Coordinates of C-alpha atoms in Angstrom, one line a residue:
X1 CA -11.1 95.7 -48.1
X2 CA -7.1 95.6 -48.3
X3 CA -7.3 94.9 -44.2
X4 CA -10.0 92.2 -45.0
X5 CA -8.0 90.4 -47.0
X6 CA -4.9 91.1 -45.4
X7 CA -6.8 89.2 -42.1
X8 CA -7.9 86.3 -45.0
X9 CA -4.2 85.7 -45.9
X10 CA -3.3 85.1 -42.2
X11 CA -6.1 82.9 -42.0
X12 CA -4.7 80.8 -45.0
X13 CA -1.4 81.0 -43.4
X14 CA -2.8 79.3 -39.9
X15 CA -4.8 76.8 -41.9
X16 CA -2.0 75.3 -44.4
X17 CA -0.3 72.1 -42.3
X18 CA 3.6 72.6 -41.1
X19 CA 6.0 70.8 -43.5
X20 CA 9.0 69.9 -41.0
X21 CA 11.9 69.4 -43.4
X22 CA 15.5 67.8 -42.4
X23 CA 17.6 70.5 -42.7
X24 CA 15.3 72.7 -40.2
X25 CA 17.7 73.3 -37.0
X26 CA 15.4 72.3 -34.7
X27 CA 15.4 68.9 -35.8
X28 CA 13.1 67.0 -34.5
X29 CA 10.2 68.1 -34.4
X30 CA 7.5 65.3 -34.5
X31 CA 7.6 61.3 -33.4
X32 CA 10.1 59.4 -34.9
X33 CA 9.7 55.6 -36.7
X34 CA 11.4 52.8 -35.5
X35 CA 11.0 49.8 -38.3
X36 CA 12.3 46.6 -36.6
X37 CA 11.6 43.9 -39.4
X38 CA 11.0 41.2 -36.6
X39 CA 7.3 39.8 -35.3
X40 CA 6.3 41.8 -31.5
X41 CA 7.1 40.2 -28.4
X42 CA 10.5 38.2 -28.9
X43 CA 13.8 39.3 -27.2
X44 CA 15.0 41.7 -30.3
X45 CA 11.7 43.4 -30.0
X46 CA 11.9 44.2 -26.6
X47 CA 15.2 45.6 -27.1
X48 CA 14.3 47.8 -29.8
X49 CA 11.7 49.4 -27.6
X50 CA 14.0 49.7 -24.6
X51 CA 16.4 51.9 -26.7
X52 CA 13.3 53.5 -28.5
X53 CA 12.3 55.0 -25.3
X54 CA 15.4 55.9 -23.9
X55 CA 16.3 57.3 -27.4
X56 CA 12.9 59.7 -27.5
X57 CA 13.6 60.8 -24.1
X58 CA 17.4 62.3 -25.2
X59 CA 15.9 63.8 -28.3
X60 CA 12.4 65.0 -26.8
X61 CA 10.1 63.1 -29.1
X62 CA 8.3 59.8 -28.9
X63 CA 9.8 56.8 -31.0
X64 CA 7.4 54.3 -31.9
X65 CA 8.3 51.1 -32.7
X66 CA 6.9 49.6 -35.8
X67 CA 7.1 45.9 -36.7
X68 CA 7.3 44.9 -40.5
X69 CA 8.7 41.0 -40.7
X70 CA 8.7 39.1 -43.7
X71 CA 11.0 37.7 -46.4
X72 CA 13.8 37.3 -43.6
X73 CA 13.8 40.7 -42.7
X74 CA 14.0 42.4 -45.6
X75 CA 10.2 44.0 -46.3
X76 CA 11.0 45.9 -43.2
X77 CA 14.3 47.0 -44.3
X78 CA 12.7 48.3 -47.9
X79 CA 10.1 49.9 -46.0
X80 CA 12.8 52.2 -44.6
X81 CA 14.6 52.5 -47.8
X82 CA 11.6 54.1 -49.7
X83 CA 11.0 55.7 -46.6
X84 CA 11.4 59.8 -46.6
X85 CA 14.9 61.1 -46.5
X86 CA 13.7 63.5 -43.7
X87 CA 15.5 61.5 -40.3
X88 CA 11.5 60.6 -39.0
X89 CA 12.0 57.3 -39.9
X90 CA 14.8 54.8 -38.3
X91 CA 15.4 51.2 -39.0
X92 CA 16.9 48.5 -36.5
X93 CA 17.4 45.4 -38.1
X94 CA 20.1 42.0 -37.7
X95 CA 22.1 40.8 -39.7
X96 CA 20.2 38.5 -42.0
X97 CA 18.6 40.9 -44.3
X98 CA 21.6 43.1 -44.5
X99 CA 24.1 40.3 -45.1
X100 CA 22.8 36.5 -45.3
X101 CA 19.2 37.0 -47.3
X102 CA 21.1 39.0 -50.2
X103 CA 22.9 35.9 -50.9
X104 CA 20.5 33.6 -50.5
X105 CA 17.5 35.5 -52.6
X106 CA 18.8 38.7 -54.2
X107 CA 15.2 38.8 -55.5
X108 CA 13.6 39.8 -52.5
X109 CA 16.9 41.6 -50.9
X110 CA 17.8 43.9 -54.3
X111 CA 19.6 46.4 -52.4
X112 CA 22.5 47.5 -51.1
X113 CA 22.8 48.4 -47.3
X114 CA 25.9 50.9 -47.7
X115 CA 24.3 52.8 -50.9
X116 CA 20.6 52.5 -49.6
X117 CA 20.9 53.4 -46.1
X118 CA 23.0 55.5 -44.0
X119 CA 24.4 53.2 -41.6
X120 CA 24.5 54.8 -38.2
X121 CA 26.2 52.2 -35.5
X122 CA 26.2 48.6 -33.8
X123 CA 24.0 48.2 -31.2
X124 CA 23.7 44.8 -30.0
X125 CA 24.9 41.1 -30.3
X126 CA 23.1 38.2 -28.9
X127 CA 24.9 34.5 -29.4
X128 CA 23.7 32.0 -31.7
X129 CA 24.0 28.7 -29.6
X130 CA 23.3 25.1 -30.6
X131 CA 21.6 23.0 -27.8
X132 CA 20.4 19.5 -27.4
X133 CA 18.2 18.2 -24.9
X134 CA 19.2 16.9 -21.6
X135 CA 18.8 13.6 -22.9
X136 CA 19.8 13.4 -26.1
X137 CA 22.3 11.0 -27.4
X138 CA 25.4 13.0 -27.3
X139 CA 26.6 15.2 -24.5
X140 CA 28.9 17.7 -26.2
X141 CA 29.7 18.5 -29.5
X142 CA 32.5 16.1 -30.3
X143 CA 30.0 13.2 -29.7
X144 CA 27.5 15.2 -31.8
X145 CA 30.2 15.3 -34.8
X146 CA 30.7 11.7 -34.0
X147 CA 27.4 10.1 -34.6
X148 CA 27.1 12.7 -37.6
X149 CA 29.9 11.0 -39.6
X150 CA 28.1 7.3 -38.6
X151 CA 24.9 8.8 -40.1
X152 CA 25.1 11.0 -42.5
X153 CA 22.1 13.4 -42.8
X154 CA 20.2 11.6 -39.9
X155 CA 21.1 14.3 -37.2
X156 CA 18.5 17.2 -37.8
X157 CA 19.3 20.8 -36.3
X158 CA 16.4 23.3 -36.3
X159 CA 16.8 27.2 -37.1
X160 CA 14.5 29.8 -37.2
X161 CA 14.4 30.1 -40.7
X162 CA 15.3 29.9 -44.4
X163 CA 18.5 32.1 -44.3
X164 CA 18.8 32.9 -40.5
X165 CA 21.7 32.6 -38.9
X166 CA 21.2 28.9 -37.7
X167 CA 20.4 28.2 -40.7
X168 CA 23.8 28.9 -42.4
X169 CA 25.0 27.8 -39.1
X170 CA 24.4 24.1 -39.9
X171 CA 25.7 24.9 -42.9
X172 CA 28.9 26.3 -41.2
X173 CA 28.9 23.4 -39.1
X174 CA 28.9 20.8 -42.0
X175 CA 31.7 22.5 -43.9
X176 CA 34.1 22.6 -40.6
X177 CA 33.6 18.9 -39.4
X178 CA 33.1 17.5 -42.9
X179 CA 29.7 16.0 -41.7
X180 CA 26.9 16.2 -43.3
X181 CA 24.0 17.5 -41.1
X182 CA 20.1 18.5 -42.0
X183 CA 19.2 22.2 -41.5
X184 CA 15.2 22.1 -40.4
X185 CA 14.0 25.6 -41.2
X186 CA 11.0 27.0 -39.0
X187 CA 8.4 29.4 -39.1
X188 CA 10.3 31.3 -36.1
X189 CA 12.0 30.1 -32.8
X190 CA 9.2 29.0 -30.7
X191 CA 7.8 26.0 -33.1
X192 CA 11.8 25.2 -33.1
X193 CA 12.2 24.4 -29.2
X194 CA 8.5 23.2 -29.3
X195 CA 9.7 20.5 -31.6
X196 CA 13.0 20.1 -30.3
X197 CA 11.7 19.3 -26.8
X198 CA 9.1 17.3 -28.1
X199 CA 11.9 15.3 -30.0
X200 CA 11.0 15.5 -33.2
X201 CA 14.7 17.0 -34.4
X202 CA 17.8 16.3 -32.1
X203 CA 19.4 20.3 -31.8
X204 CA 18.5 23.4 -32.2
X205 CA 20.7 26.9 -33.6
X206 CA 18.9 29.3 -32.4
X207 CA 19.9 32.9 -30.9
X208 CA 20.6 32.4 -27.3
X209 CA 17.7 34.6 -25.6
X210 CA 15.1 32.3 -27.0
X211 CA 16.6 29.0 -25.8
X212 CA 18.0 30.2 -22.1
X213 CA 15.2 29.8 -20.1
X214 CA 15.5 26.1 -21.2
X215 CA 18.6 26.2 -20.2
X216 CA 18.4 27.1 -17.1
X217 CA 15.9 25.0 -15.9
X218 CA 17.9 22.1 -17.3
X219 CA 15.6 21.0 -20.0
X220 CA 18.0 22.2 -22.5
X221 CA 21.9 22.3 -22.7
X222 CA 24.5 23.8 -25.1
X223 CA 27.4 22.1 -27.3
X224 CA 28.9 25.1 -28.9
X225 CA 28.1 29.4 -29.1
X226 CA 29.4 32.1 -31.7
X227 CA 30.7 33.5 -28.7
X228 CA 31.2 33.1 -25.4
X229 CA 28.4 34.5 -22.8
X230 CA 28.9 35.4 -19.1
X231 CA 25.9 33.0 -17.9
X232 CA 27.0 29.8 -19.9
X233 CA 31.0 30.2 -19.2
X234 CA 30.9 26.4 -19.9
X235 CA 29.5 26.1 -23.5
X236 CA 32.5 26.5 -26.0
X237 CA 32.7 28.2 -29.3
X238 CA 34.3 26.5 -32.5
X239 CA 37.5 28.2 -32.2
X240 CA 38.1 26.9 -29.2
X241 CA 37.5 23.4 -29.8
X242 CA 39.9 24.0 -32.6
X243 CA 38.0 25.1 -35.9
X244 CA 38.8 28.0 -37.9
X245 CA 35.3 29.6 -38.2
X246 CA 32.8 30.0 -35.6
X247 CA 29.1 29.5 -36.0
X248 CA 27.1 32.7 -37.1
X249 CA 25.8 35.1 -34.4
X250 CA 23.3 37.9 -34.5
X251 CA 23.7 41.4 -34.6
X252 CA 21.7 44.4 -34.6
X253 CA 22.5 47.6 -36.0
X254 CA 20.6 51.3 -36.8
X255 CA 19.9 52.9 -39.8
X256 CA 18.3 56.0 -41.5
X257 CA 17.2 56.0 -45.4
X258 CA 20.1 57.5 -47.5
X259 CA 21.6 60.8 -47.7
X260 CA 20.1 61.7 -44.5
X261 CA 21.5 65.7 -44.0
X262 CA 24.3 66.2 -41.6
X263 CA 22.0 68.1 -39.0
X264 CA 20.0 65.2 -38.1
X265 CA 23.1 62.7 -37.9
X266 CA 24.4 65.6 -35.3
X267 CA 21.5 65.2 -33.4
X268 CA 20.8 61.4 -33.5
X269 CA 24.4 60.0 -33.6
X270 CA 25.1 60.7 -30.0
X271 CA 22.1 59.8 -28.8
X272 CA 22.1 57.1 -30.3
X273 CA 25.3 55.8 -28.8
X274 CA 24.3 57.1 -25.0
X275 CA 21.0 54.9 -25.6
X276 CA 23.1 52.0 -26.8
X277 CA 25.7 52.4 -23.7
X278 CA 23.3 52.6 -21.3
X279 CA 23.9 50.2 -18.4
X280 CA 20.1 50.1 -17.3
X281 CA 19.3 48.9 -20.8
X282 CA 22.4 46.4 -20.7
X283 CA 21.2 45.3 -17.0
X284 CA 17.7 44.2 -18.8
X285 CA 18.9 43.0 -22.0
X286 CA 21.3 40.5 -20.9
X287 CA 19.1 38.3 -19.2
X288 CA 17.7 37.7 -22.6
X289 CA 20.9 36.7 -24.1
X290 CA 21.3 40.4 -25.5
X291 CA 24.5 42.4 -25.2
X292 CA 25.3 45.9 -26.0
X293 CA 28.0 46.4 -28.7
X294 CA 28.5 50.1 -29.3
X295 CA 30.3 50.8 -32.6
X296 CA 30.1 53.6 -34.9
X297 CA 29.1 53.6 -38.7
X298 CA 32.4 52.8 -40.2
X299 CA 32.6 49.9 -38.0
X300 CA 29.5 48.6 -38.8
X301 CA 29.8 48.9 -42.2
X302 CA 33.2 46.9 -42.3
X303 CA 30.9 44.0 -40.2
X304 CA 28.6 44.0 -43.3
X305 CA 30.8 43.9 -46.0
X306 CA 33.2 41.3 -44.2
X307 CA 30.1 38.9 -43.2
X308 CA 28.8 39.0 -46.8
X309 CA 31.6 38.2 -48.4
X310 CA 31.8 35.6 -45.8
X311 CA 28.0 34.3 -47.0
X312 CA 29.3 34.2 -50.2
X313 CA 32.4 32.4 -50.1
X314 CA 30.2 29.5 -47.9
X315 CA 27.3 29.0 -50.0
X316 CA 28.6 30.1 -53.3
X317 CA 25.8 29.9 -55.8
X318 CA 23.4 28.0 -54.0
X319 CA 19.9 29.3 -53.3
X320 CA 18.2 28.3 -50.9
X321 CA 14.4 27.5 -51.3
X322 CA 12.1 29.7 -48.8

């Protein structure tokens, strides 16, 4: 009877599911989430799943990718919040919903990216560029300022969103030329070139990988970039046409829930940054109008704290209607 049960109790052992817990030294153990709060299939997305792979293949587990947009970026980035604090679950998200879309709707962003996530590092910047077509009315930005102070509001410049960086990007551009210019928020970049091209608005802010194509071909050309970009040596930024501020960019960072132990930052931290320094991903990503921009946590928490403050100061306490 005692070796019965004995034998039972094993059985009960065998049958009870594996809790893997952070702080177990052979962390990981099992896939790892990768929330990107973007739709599949742009530029950012393909990135993420670049360094995804690369990232499973240093720690020996598959990372899946897992989109969650909406609200500007930020349903994704609660997702990860409320997420466990067991280093299974990773976020890669821009800049909006960390710095911008808590200005601009605190409802929807309540949270604070240094308290509610563990910042991990920079990964990537991709320009924001303003572009016109080939035949529009002004050939450079100083024409495009031009015509902006004979007709106030009547030039229209397209963004991606409520809150995305073209968006306060017009706004930027307004402030520093003393024009006053019409931000024409978008489901998304597509329907923006769509409508741009079509001619229905007269420029476009939009991150560079989703207007280069355009560019190339010729059907599109740029007046000014948030900084400058090895294939369009020719389009300026701000600063150089003498402004003090330069439109907004887009950046990309990584992120884990908070208090994540220190055994799974030992493990993901430096994989993290031979993923993001890899020149195979860099060779693929900057014909998308992606570049890698390693920097570690501190440095990336300096980024969001400067840039929002930055928000702030611009838009003050105006809200913008999503």
């Amino acid at each position: 009877m005692i070796k019965r049960r004995k034998i039972l109790g094993f059985a009960g052992l065998l049958a009870t599911p594996l809790v893997v817990r952070a702080n177990d030294s052979e962390y990981p153990r099992m896939p790892i989430n990768l929330v990107t709060p973007l739709a599949s299939g742009d530029a950012a997305d393909t990135a993420a799943r670049l360094m995804g792979n690369e990232l499973g293949k240093l720690l020996g587990v598959a990372v899946t990718v897992s989109n969650r947009p909406g609200a500007g970026g930020s349903l994704g980035t609660q997702s990860v919040i409320r997420s466990p604090k067991d280093g299974y679950t990773l976020l890669y998200a821009q800049n909006s919903p960390l710095t911008i879309r808590r200005v601009i709707d605190p409802a929807t962003a309540a949270y604070d990216p240094l308290k509610d996530l563990t910042p991990l590092a920079l990964a990537t910047r991709s320009p924001s560029i303003l572009v016109a077509r080939k035949d529009a009315p002004f050939r450079n930005f100083k024409e495009l300022v031009e015509q902006a102070r004979k007709q106030p509001n009547a030039i229209r410049i397209g963004n991606a969103g409520p809150g995305s960086a073209g968006d306060i990007s017009v706004r930027l551009v307004s402030a520093a030329t003393g024009t006053e210019m019409t931000s024409v928020n978008y489901k998304g970049a597509a329907p923006a070139v769509t409508d741009l091209i079509g001619g229905h608005i007269d420029a476009i802010i939009l991150a560079l990988g989703a207007v280069s194509a355009h560019m190339r071909s010729g059907t599109l050309h740029g007046l000014a970039i948030s900084s400058k970009f090895p294939e369009f040596p020719d389009v300026p930024t701000l600063r150089q046409l003498g402004y003090k501020h330069d439109i907004q960019g887009v950046w990309f960072g990584f992120f884990m829930p908070a208090d994540i132990p220190g055994n799974v930052l030992d493990k993901v931290l430096p994989a993290l940054e031979e993923t993001v320094r890899n020149p195979a991903i860099a060779a693929q990503l900057q014909p998308m109008g992606i570049v890698q921009e390693w920097a570690p946590a501190n440095q990336l928490a300096e980024e969001i704290s400067r840039e929002y403050q930055a928000v702030k100061d611009l838009l003050g306490s105006e809200k913008i209607k999503s």
